[in-house]
Tab-separated table of C-alpha atoms and ligand atoms in Angstrom:
chain	number	residue	atom	x	y	z
B	5	UNK	CA	0.000	0.000	0.000
B	6	UNK	CA	1.426	3.307	-1.135
B	7	UNK	CA	0.953	6.412	1.022
B	8	UNK	CA	0.778	9.416	-1.340
B	9	UNK	CA	1.616	12.990	-0.323
B	10	UNK	CA	-1.936	14.084	-1.151
B	11	UNK	CA	-5.225	12.515	-2.084
B	12	UNK	CA	-8.831	13.570	-2.625
B	13	UNK	CA	-11.618	12.571	-0.196
B	14	UNK	CA	-14.654	11.630	-2.257
B	15	UNK	CA	-17.657	10.119	-0.460
B	16	UNK	CA	-21.062	8.762	-1.483
B	17	UNK	CA	-22.779	12.160	-1.196
B	18	UNK	CA	-20.261	13.506	-3.730
B	19	UNK	CA	-20.956	10.579	-6.061
B	20	UNK	CA	-24.720	11.110	-5.771
B	21	UNK	CA	-24.370	14.840	-6.398
B	22	UNK	CA	-22.500	14.184	-9.649
B	23	UNK	CA	-25.023	11.547	-10.733
B	24	UNK	CA	-27.881	14.004	-10.094
B	25	UNK	CA	-26.117	16.578	-12.275
B	26	UNK	CA	-25.552	13.931	-14.953
B	27	UNK	CA	-29.303	13.239	-15.049
B	28	UNK	CA	-30.211	16.935	-15.228
B	29	UNK	CA	-30.804	19.061	-18.324
B	30	UNK	CA	-27.376	20.659	-18.127
B	31	UNK	CA	-23.993	19.040	-18.423
B	32	UNK	CA	-21.775	22.005	-19.079
B	33	UNK	CA	-21.899	25.363	-17.282
B	34	UNK	CA	-25.420	25.759	-15.913
B	35	UNK	CA	-27.302	26.125	-12.631
B	36	UNK	CA	-24.819	24.030	-10.603
B	37	UNK	CA	-22.004	26.382	-11.617
B	38	UNK	CA	-24.048	29.415	-10.503
B	39	UNK	CA	-24.888	27.708	-7.202
B	40	UNK	CA	-21.246	26.788	-6.688
B	41	UNK	CA	-20.100	30.341	-7.394
B	42	UNK	CA	-22.588	31.751	-4.882
B	43	UNK	CA	-21.592	29.170	-2.264
B	44	UNK	CA	-17.896	29.999	-2.650
B	45	UNK	CA	-18.533	33.756	-2.472
B	46	UNK	CA	-20.617	33.207	0.657
B	47	UNK	CA	-18.037	30.903	2.254
B	48	UNK	CA	-15.251	33.411	1.611
B	49	UNK	CA	-17.352	36.363	2.710
B	50	UNK	CA	-16.711	38.157	-0.573
B	51	UNK	CA	-19.029	39.656	-3.128
B	52	UNK	CA	-18.654	37.395	-6.166
B	53	UNK	CA	-16.852	34.334	-7.505
B	54	UNK	CA	-16.309	33.171	-11.073
B	55	UNK	CA	-15.721	29.473	-11.735
B	56	UNK	CA	-13.496	28.326	-14.607
B	57	UNK	CA	-11.982	25.108	-15.895
B	58	UNK	CA	-8.753	25.089	-13.827
B	59	UNK	CA	-6.707	27.084	-11.363
B	60	UNK	CA	-4.398	27.934	-14.244
B	61	UNK	CA	-7.329	29.289	-16.289
B	62	UNK	CA	-8.409	31.244	-13.188
B	63	UNK	CA	-4.959	32.855	-12.980
B	64	UNK	CA	-5.096	33.610	-16.715
B	65	UNK	CA	-8.498	35.340	-16.665
B	66	UNK	CA	-7.519	37.181	-13.472
B	67	UNK	CA	-4.337	38.439	-15.150
B	68	UNK	CA	-6.379	39.542	-18.190
B	69	UNK	CA	-8.971	41.256	-15.996
B	70	UNK	CA	-6.101	43.061	-14.228
B	71	UNK	CA	-5.235	44.404	-17.682
B	72	UNK	CA	-1.915	42.607	-18.091
B	73	UNK	CA	-0.616	42.816	-21.657
B	74	UNK	CA	2.651	43.418	-23.517
B	75	UNK	CA	4.621	46.195	-21.812
B	76	UNK	CA	3.147	45.389	-18.371
B	77	UNK	CA	4.847	43.496	-15.559
B	78	UNK	CA	3.862	40.715	-13.157
B	79	UNK	CA	5.923	39.691	-10.137
B	80	UNK	CA	5.457	36.516	-8.138
B	81	UNK	CA	7.382	34.155	-5.890
B	82	UNK	CA	9.773	31.516	-7.277
B	83	UNK	CA	8.474	29.052	-4.657
B	84	UNK	CA	5.308	28.148	-6.533
B	85	UNK	CA	3.870	26.085	-9.319
B	86	UNK	CA	4.856	27.473	-12.735
B	87	UNK	CA	1.266	28.627	-13.400
B	88	UNK	CA	1.733	31.566	-10.990
B	89	UNK	CA	4.227	33.054	-13.469
B	90	UNK	CA	2.848	31.632	-16.711
B	91	UNK	CA	-0.401	33.593	-16.340
B	92	UNK	CA	1.575	36.789	-16.926
B	93	UNK	CA	3.340	35.317	-19.947
B	94	UNK	CA	0.007	34.197	-21.472
B	95	UNK	CA	-0.959	37.897	-21.543
B	96	UNK	CA	2.317	38.938	-23.162
B	97	UNK	CA	3.425	40.702	-19.967
B	98	UNK	CA	6.956	40.358	-18.661
B	99	UNK	CA	7.528	38.552	-15.391
B	100	UNK	CA	9.964	38.726	-12.521
B	101	UNK	CA	10.290	37.155	-9.089
B	102	UNK	CA	10.650	38.254	-5.485
B	103	UNK	CA	12.539	36.009	-3.105
B	104	UNK	CA	10.806	34.263	-0.210
B	105	UNK	CA	11.016	34.222	3.536
B	106	UNK	CA	12.939	30.979	4.087
B	107	UNK	CA	11.060	30.221	7.309
B	108	UNK	CA	7.525	30.087	5.869
B	109	UNK	CA	8.067	29.789	2.091
B	110	UNK	CA	5.930	32.863	1.311
B	111	UNK	CA	6.937	36.000	-0.574
B	112	UNK	CA	9.220	38.161	1.586
B	113	UNK	CA	7.656	41.582	2.187
B	114	UNK	CA	11.066	43.200	2.957
B	115	UNK	CA	12.519	41.713	-0.263
B	116	UNK	CA	9.510	43.042	-2.188
B	117	UNK	CA	9.954	46.524	-0.679
B	118	UNK	CA	13.615	46.551	-1.639
B	119	UNK	CA	12.895	45.439	-5.198
B	120	UNK	CA	10.076	47.995	-5.556
B	121	UNK	CA	12.412	50.830	-4.544
B	122	UNK	CA	14.909	49.798	-7.204
B	123	UNK	CA	12.145	49.345	-9.804
B	124	UNK	CA	10.676	52.751	-8.990
B	125	UNK	CA	13.985	54.482	-9.682
B	126	UNK	CA	14.221	52.616	-12.996
B	127	UNK	CA	10.576	53.334	-13.902
B	128	UNK	CA	9.846	49.603	-14.006
B	129	UNK	CA	7.299	49.100	-11.227
B	130	UNK	CA	5.128	45.968	-11.504
B	131	UNK	CA	1.482	46.248	-12.518
B	132	UNK	CA	0.454	43.067	-10.701
B	133	UNK	CA	1.957	41.149	-7.793
B	134	UNK	CA	0.863	37.529	-7.245
B	135	UNK	CA	1.518	36.414	-3.667
B	136	UNK	CA	1.218	32.637	-3.243
B	137	UNK	CA	-0.179	31.358	0.070
B	138	UNK	CA	2.352	28.580	0.237
B	139	UNK	CA	1.109	25.292	1.676
B	140	UNK	CA	-2.160	27.012	2.645
B	141	UNK	CA	-0.697	29.606	5.037
B	142	UNK	CA	-1.599	33.176	4.110
B	143	UNK	CA	1.087	35.676	3.185
B	144	UNK	CA	1.461	38.855	5.245
B	145	UNK	CA	-1.422	40.622	3.506
B	146	UNK	CA	-1.279	43.829	5.563
B	147	UNK	CA	2.378	44.181	4.649
B	148	UNK	CA	1.582	43.601	0.980
B	149	UNK	CA	-1.418	45.934	0.994
B	150	UNK	CA	0.707	48.743	2.472
B	151	UNK	CA	3.141	48.348	-0.443
B	152	UNK	CA	0.264	48.207	-2.928
B	153	UNK	CA	-0.948	51.525	-1.523
B	154	UNK	CA	2.504	53.092	-1.851
B	155	UNK	CA	3.527	51.708	-5.281
B	156	UNK	CA	0.157	51.272	-6.992
B	157	UNK	CA	0.176	47.678	-8.204
B	158	UNK	CA	-2.748	45.245	-8.199
B	159	UNK	CA	-2.721	42.079	-6.086
B	160	UNK	CA	-3.958	38.700	-7.327
B	161	UNK	CA	-3.692	36.185	-4.477
B	162	UNK	CA	-2.728	32.710	-5.674
B	163	UNK	CA	-4.678	30.864	-2.991
B	164	UNK	CA	-4.603	27.539	-4.827
B	165	UNK	CA	-3.475	25.974	-1.525
B	166	UNK	CA	-5.559	28.092	0.805
B	167	UNK	CA	-9.311	27.601	0.325
B	168	UNK	CA	-10.546	27.265	3.919
B	169	UNK	CA	-7.567	29.180	5.313
B	170	UNK	CA	-7.799	32.422	7.248
B	171	UNK	CA	-5.835	35.629	7.629
B	172	UNK	CA	-6.321	37.629	10.842
B	173	UNK	CA	-9.434	35.535	11.442
B	174	UNK	CA	-10.987	36.433	8.056
B	175	UNK	CA	-11.429	33.899	5.230
B	176	UNK	CA	-8.875	33.848	2.433
B	177	UNK	CA	-10.884	34.920	-0.622
B	178	UNK	CA	-12.641	37.817	1.086
B	179	UNK	CA	-10.244	40.037	-0.905
B	180	UNK	CA	-9.863	42.632	1.852
B	181	UNK	CA	-6.253	43.229	0.765
B	182	UNK	CA	-6.362	42.235	-2.882
B	183	UNK	CA	-8.207	42.719	-6.139
B	184	UNK	CA	-8.815	39.049	-6.827
B	185	UNK	CA	-8.138	35.689	-5.183
B	186	UNK	CA	-7.590	32.511	-7.198
B	187	UNK	CA	-8.363	28.968	-6.011
B	188	UNK	CA	-7.619	25.602	-7.635
B	189	UNK	CA	-9.951	22.588	-7.483
B	190	UNK	CA	-7.361	20.024	-8.593
B	191	UNK	CA	-7.755	16.686	-6.739
B	192	UNK	CA	-4.763	17.281	-4.435
B	193	UNK	CA	-6.123	20.650	-3.275
B	194	UNK	CA	-8.411	21.331	-0.288
B	195	UNK	CA	-11.694	20.870	-2.206
B	196	UNK	CA	-11.848	19.257	-5.634
B	197	UNK	CA	-14.080	19.381	-8.694
B	198	UNK	CA	-11.848	16.951	-10.620
B	199	UNK	CA	-10.382	19.990	-12.324
B	200	UNK	CA	-11.482	23.555	-11.848
B	201	UNK	CA	-10.612	27.009	-10.620
B	202	UNK	CA	-12.291	30.028	-9.085
B	203	UNK	CA	-11.611	33.734	-9.005
B	204	UNK	CA	-13.122	35.550	-6.025
B	205	UNK	CA	-13.507	39.328	-6.193
B	206	UNK	CA	-15.483	42.163	-4.628
B	207	UNK	CA	-15.492	44.199	-7.816
B	208	UNK	CA	-18.497	43.982	-10.145
B	209	UNK	CA	-16.401	45.379	-12.985
B	210	UNK	CA	-13.733	42.687	-12.538
B	211	UNK	CA	-16.342	39.918	-12.215
B	212	UNK	CA	-17.902	41.052	-15.486
B	213	UNK	CA	-14.512	40.967	-17.227
B	214	UNK	CA	-13.707	37.541	-15.779
B	215	UNK	CA	-16.982	36.129	-17.138
B	216	UNK	CA	-16.297	37.699	-20.517
B	217	UNK	CA	-12.816	36.152	-20.790
B	218	UNK	CA	-14.257	32.812	-19.639
B	219	UNK	CA	-16.655	32.583	-22.584
B	220	UNK	CA	-14.989	33.762	-25.784
B	221	UNK	CA	-15.414	37.469	-24.976
B	222	UNK	CA	-19.030	37.089	-26.034
B	223	UNK	CA	-21.934	39.100	-24.615
B	224	UNK	CA	-25.580	38.389	-25.230
B	225	UNK	CA	-27.608	41.561	-25.612
B	226	UNK	CA	-30.318	42.082	-23.041
B	227	UNK	CA	-33.736	40.883	-24.208
B	228	UNK	CA	-34.974	44.331	-23.265
B	229	UNK	CA	-32.906	45.723	-26.124
B	230	UNK	CA	-35.418	44.110	-28.464
B	231	UNK	CA	-32.731	42.790	-30.804
B	232	UNK	CA	-32.813	39.590	-32.832
B	233	UNK	CA	-33.186	36.651	-30.436
B	234	UNK	CA	-30.213	34.765	-31.925
B	235	UNK	CA	-27.829	37.664	-31.530
B	236	UNK	CA	-24.554	37.519	-29.661
B	237	UNK	CA	-21.595	39.846	-29.884
B	238	UNK	CA	-17.920	39.102	-29.469
B	239	UNK	CA	-16.403	42.224	-27.956
B	240	UNK	CA	-13.079	40.806	-26.662
B	241	UNK	CA	-10.733	37.934	-27.393
B	242	UNK	CA	-11.814	35.336	-24.842
B	243	UNK	CA	-11.558	31.608	-24.250
B	244	UNK	CA	-13.633	28.549	-23.491
B	245	UNK	CA	-12.737	28.178	-19.829
B	246	UNK	CA	-16.134	26.883	-18.697
B	247	UNK	CA	-16.451	24.588	-15.713
B	248	UNK	CA	-19.025	21.831	-16.277
B	249	UNK	CA	-22.111	21.353	-14.118
B	250	UNK	CA	-20.797	17.862	-13.313
B	251	UNK	CA	-17.657	19.394	-11.860
B	252	UNK	CA	-19.554	22.146	-10.043
B	253	UNK	CA	-21.843	19.528	-8.462
B	254	UNK	CA	-18.769	17.749	-7.093
B	255	UNK	CA	-17.206	21.007	-5.919
B	256	UNK	CA	-20.431	22.119	-4.224
B	257	UNK	CA	-20.838	18.785	-2.474
B	258	UNK	CA	-17.196	18.874	-1.308
B	259	UNK	CA	-17.527	22.463	-0.107
B	260	UNK	CA	-20.081	21.325	2.491
B	261	UNK	CA	-17.273	19.363	4.195
B	262	UNK	CA	-14.508	21.943	3.880
B	263	UNK	CA	-14.362	22.829	7.565
B	264	UNK	CA	-14.026	19.125	8.441
B	265	UNK	CA	-11.293	18.733	5.837
B	266	UNK	CA	-9.302	21.654	7.232
B	267	UNK	CA	-9.839	20.562	10.857
B	268	UNK	CA	-8.586	17.092	9.979
B	269	UNK	CA	-5.527	18.601	8.243
B	270	UNK	CA	-4.792	20.571	11.419
B	271	UNK	CA	-5.015	17.403	13.529
B	272	UNK	CA	-2.456	15.760	11.259
B	273	UNK	CA	-0.200	18.835	11.363
B	274	UNK	CA	-0.316	18.904	15.181
B	275	UNK	CA	0.765	15.281	15.363
B	276	UNK	CA	3.674	15.939	12.999
B	277	UNK	CA	4.652	19.099	14.931
B	278	UNK	CA	4.735	17.275	18.267
B	279	UNK	CA	6.636	14.294	16.841
B	280	UNK	CA	9.324	16.425	15.173
B	281	UNK	CA	9.948	18.794	18.099
B	282	UNK	CA	13.642	18.772	19.071
B	283	UNK	CA	14.671	16.668	16.056
B	284	UNK	CA	16.598	17.625	12.882
B	285	UNK	CA	13.221	17.626	11.056
B	286	UNK	CA	12.042	21.243	11.074
B	287	UNK	CA	8.472	22.213	10.095
B	288	UNK	CA	7.796	25.546	8.402
B	289	UNK	CA	7.195	28.513	10.696
B	290	UNK	CA	3.581	29.111	11.637
B	291	UNK	CA	2.502	32.735	11.565
B	292	UNK	CA	0.144	34.116	14.209
B	293	UNK	CA	-1.901	35.994	11.603
B	294	UNK	CA	-2.664	32.850	9.596
B	295	UNK	CA	-4.882	29.848	10.072
B	296	UNK	CA	-3.457	27.574	7.390
B	297	UNK	CA	-5.621	25.375	5.191
B	298	UNK	CA	-2.659	22.950	5.379
B	299	UNK	CA	-2.615	21.849	1.759
B	300	UNK	CA	1.007	20.813	2.377
B	301	UNK	CA	2.993	19.755	5.383
B	302	UNK	CA	6.558	20.771	4.533
B	303	UNK	CA	9.611	19.957	6.611
B	304	UNK	CA	13.157	21.203	6.205
B	305	UNK	CA	15.937	18.623	6.398
B	306	UNK	CA	19.702	18.940	6.312
B	307	UNK	CA	20.319	19.358	2.526
B	308	UNK	CA	23.000	16.635	2.514
B	309	UNK	CA	20.401	14.148	3.781
B	310	UNK	CA	17.312	15.232	1.898
B	311	UNK	CA	17.672	12.971	-1.136
B	312	UNK	CA	18.537	9.917	0.974
B	313	UNK	CA	15.505	10.538	3.189
B	314	UNK	CA	13.220	11.038	0.184
B	315	UNK	CA	14.516	7.802	-1.402
B	316	UNK	CA	14.343	5.940	1.905
B	317	UNK	CA	10.674	6.903	2.237
B	318	UNK	CA	9.979	5.804	-1.351
B	319	UNK	CA	11.500	2.388	-0.570
B	320	UNK	CA	8.840	1.828	2.094
B	321	UNK	CA	6.096	3.139	-0.219
B	322	UNK	CA	5.817	6.583	1.306
B	323	UNK	CA	5.583	9.028	-1.588
B	324	UNK	CA	6.841	12.380	-0.324
B	325	UNK	CA	7.007	15.307	-2.780
B	326	UNK	CA	9.046	18.456	-3.178
B	327	UNK	CA	7.392	21.884	-3.401
B	328	UNK	CA	8.755	23.676	-5.315
B	329	UNK	CA	11.612	23.615	-7.772
B	330	UNK	CA	12.160	27.405	-7.959
B	331	UNK	CA	10.352	28.581	-11.102
B	332	UNK	CA	13.295	30.704	-12.296
B	333	UNK	CA	15.508	27.575	-12.453
B	334	UNK	CA	13.210	25.857	-14.982
B	335	UNK	CA	14.767	25.594	-18.452
B	336	UNK	CA	12.056	27.767	-20.034
B	337	UNK	CA	12.737	30.575	-17.570
B	338	UNK	CA	16.519	30.177	-17.794
B	339	UNK	CA	16.143	30.660	-21.558
B	340	UNK	CA	14.397	33.969	-20.742
B	341	UNK	CA	17.515	35.111	-18.852
B	342	UNK	CA	16.874	34.076	-15.243
B	343	UNK	CA	19.864	32.436	-13.592
B	344	UNK	CA	20.440	30.011	-10.775
B	345	UNK	CA	21.626	32.223	-7.931
B	346	UNK	CA	19.089	34.994	-8.686
B	347	UNK	CA	16.851	34.084	-5.717
B	348	UNK	CA	19.144	32.424	-3.172
B	349	UNK	CA	16.630	32.030	-0.335
B	350	UNK	CA	14.228	30.100	-2.594
B	351	UNK	CA	17.083	27.955	-3.837
B	352	UNK	CA	18.377	27.157	-0.321
B	353	UNK	CA	14.822	26.456	0.802
B	354	UNK	CA	14.292	24.084	-2.140
B	355	UNK	CA	17.500	22.182	-1.317
B	356	UNK	CA	16.127	21.256	2.104
B	357	UNK	CA	12.347	20.902	1.749
B	358	UNK	CA	10.111	17.878	1.403
B	359	UNK	CA	6.330	17.597	1.673
B	360	UNK	CA	5.120	14.726	3.827
B	361	UNK	CA	1.777	12.942	3.349
B	362	UNK	CA	-1.049	15.320	4.270
B	363	UNK	CA	-4.675	14.649	3.356
B	364	UNK	CA	-7.900	14.154	5.331
B	365	UNK	CA	-7.990	10.387	4.719
B	366	UNK	CA	-4.477	9.773	6.137
B	367	UNK	CA	-5.013	7.311	9.012
B	368	UNK	CA	-3.288	7.730	12.351
B	369	UNK	CA	-1.501	4.389	11.825
B	370	UNK	CA	-0.189	5.484	8.415
B	371	UNK	CA	0.915	8.824	9.825
B	372	UNK	CA	2.750	7.063	12.704
B	373	UNK	CA	4.510	4.944	10.082
B	374	UNK	CA	5.539	8.104	8.173
B	375	UNK	CA	6.804	9.761	11.372
B	376	UNK	CA	8.794	6.668	12.448
B	377	UNK	CA	10.417	6.317	9.041
B	378	UNK	CA	11.288	10.018	8.754
B	379	UNK	CA	12.852	10.050	12.226
B	380	UNK	CA	14.722	6.801	11.580
B	381	UNK	CA	16.129	8.136	8.274
B	382	UNK	CA	16.933	11.599	9.657
B	383	UNK	CA	18.816	10.321	12.680
R	422	PLP	C1	-2.366	23.802	-8.275
R	422	PLP	C2	-1.779	25.153	-8.414
R	422	PLP	C3	-2.040	25.978	-9.516
R	422	PLP	C4	-2.759	25.516	-10.752
R	422	PLP	O1	-3.969	24.953	-10.531
R	422	PLP	P1	-4.614	23.931	-11.593
R	422	PLP	O2	-6.009	23.829	-11.086
R	422	PLP	O3	-3.841	22.659	-11.468
R	422	PLP	O4	-4.522	24.531	-12.933
R	422	PLP	C5	-1.550	27.276	-9.507
R	422	PLP	N1	-0.807	27.734	-8.491
R	422	PLP	C6	-0.495	26.956	-7.440
R	422	PLP	C7	0.337	27.530	-6.333
R	422	PLP	C8	-0.951	25.636	-7.381
R	422	PLP	O5	-0.605	24.855	-6.360
């Protein structure tokens, strides 16, 4: 029996919800998608939410709605999945990175401030900053919002890991300190729809743009306009990023259990924390302002031992993972001019990090096995 680093929790109510949608009049985007969007907006305490076909598509439409295009600039953290940077490239914008805080894996606010000062003098300030709530723990949003105020960029939170997380007691996705917040519904994430993504926002204007980019840039004239009933107008270049009603039915059903999922993830994290206290296995720092959704449980290991520990775990069928290979070290980004050494904290962090199994269905016995093996290998 293999213990993966992450796994979805699908139960019979989820299965029945999808079957009900399958028997309904709609298969693609329909009433389930609208219900799901309202439920997410309500859960996050924000005004609106727009569902799309993946977290990557959500980042793309958010970047478009933030008006990214050639000549504009997006900055994000190298310690993320490549999609956090690619969304800027899809729009023809240029991208750059800000190094992380090595203790929590999130974007470093002091490093951002320093880079903004340099960029301001050069007239190259970013238009959008994408902070990534690494592992489900919120970034320092007050710190980021203060810089947004001073330097005038937009903030798109990449909260792919953080649905169900909180910042200063408020739900991630409420967008109190950002323009938009993006979630992913990939099976390893907190809540799944198979595939899917969401953009939460409090702005009606942004929500309208997001919906336009989601469906080919097409608007249907109001019936009140008295135009031909078959008429539609393409006013923008958009995409087909629709979520299906089948997926939304799964997402909606899963969302009802989100608080249980996150509570269970916290239980697992506590047990790891206690077991690794006073050992060479060092968990990420927990910040007082954040209540993590605990998508990942990352530990830092002595870099000389990391590979041996990873391989040792694989030999006993424990499939750890590594999050993340710094984006700027990927061949595609190196070809753009980024170099190894550009973001040393991210690189040092990467050399020592592994993600241990963390998912609601992880049994106590399996977790004990993981803990014993990690401690045996790290000794
Ligand atoms: C999963 C993830 C994405 C992309 O989400 P998909 O739904 O897989 O497209 C983007 N950013 C981060 C940080 C992620 O973990």
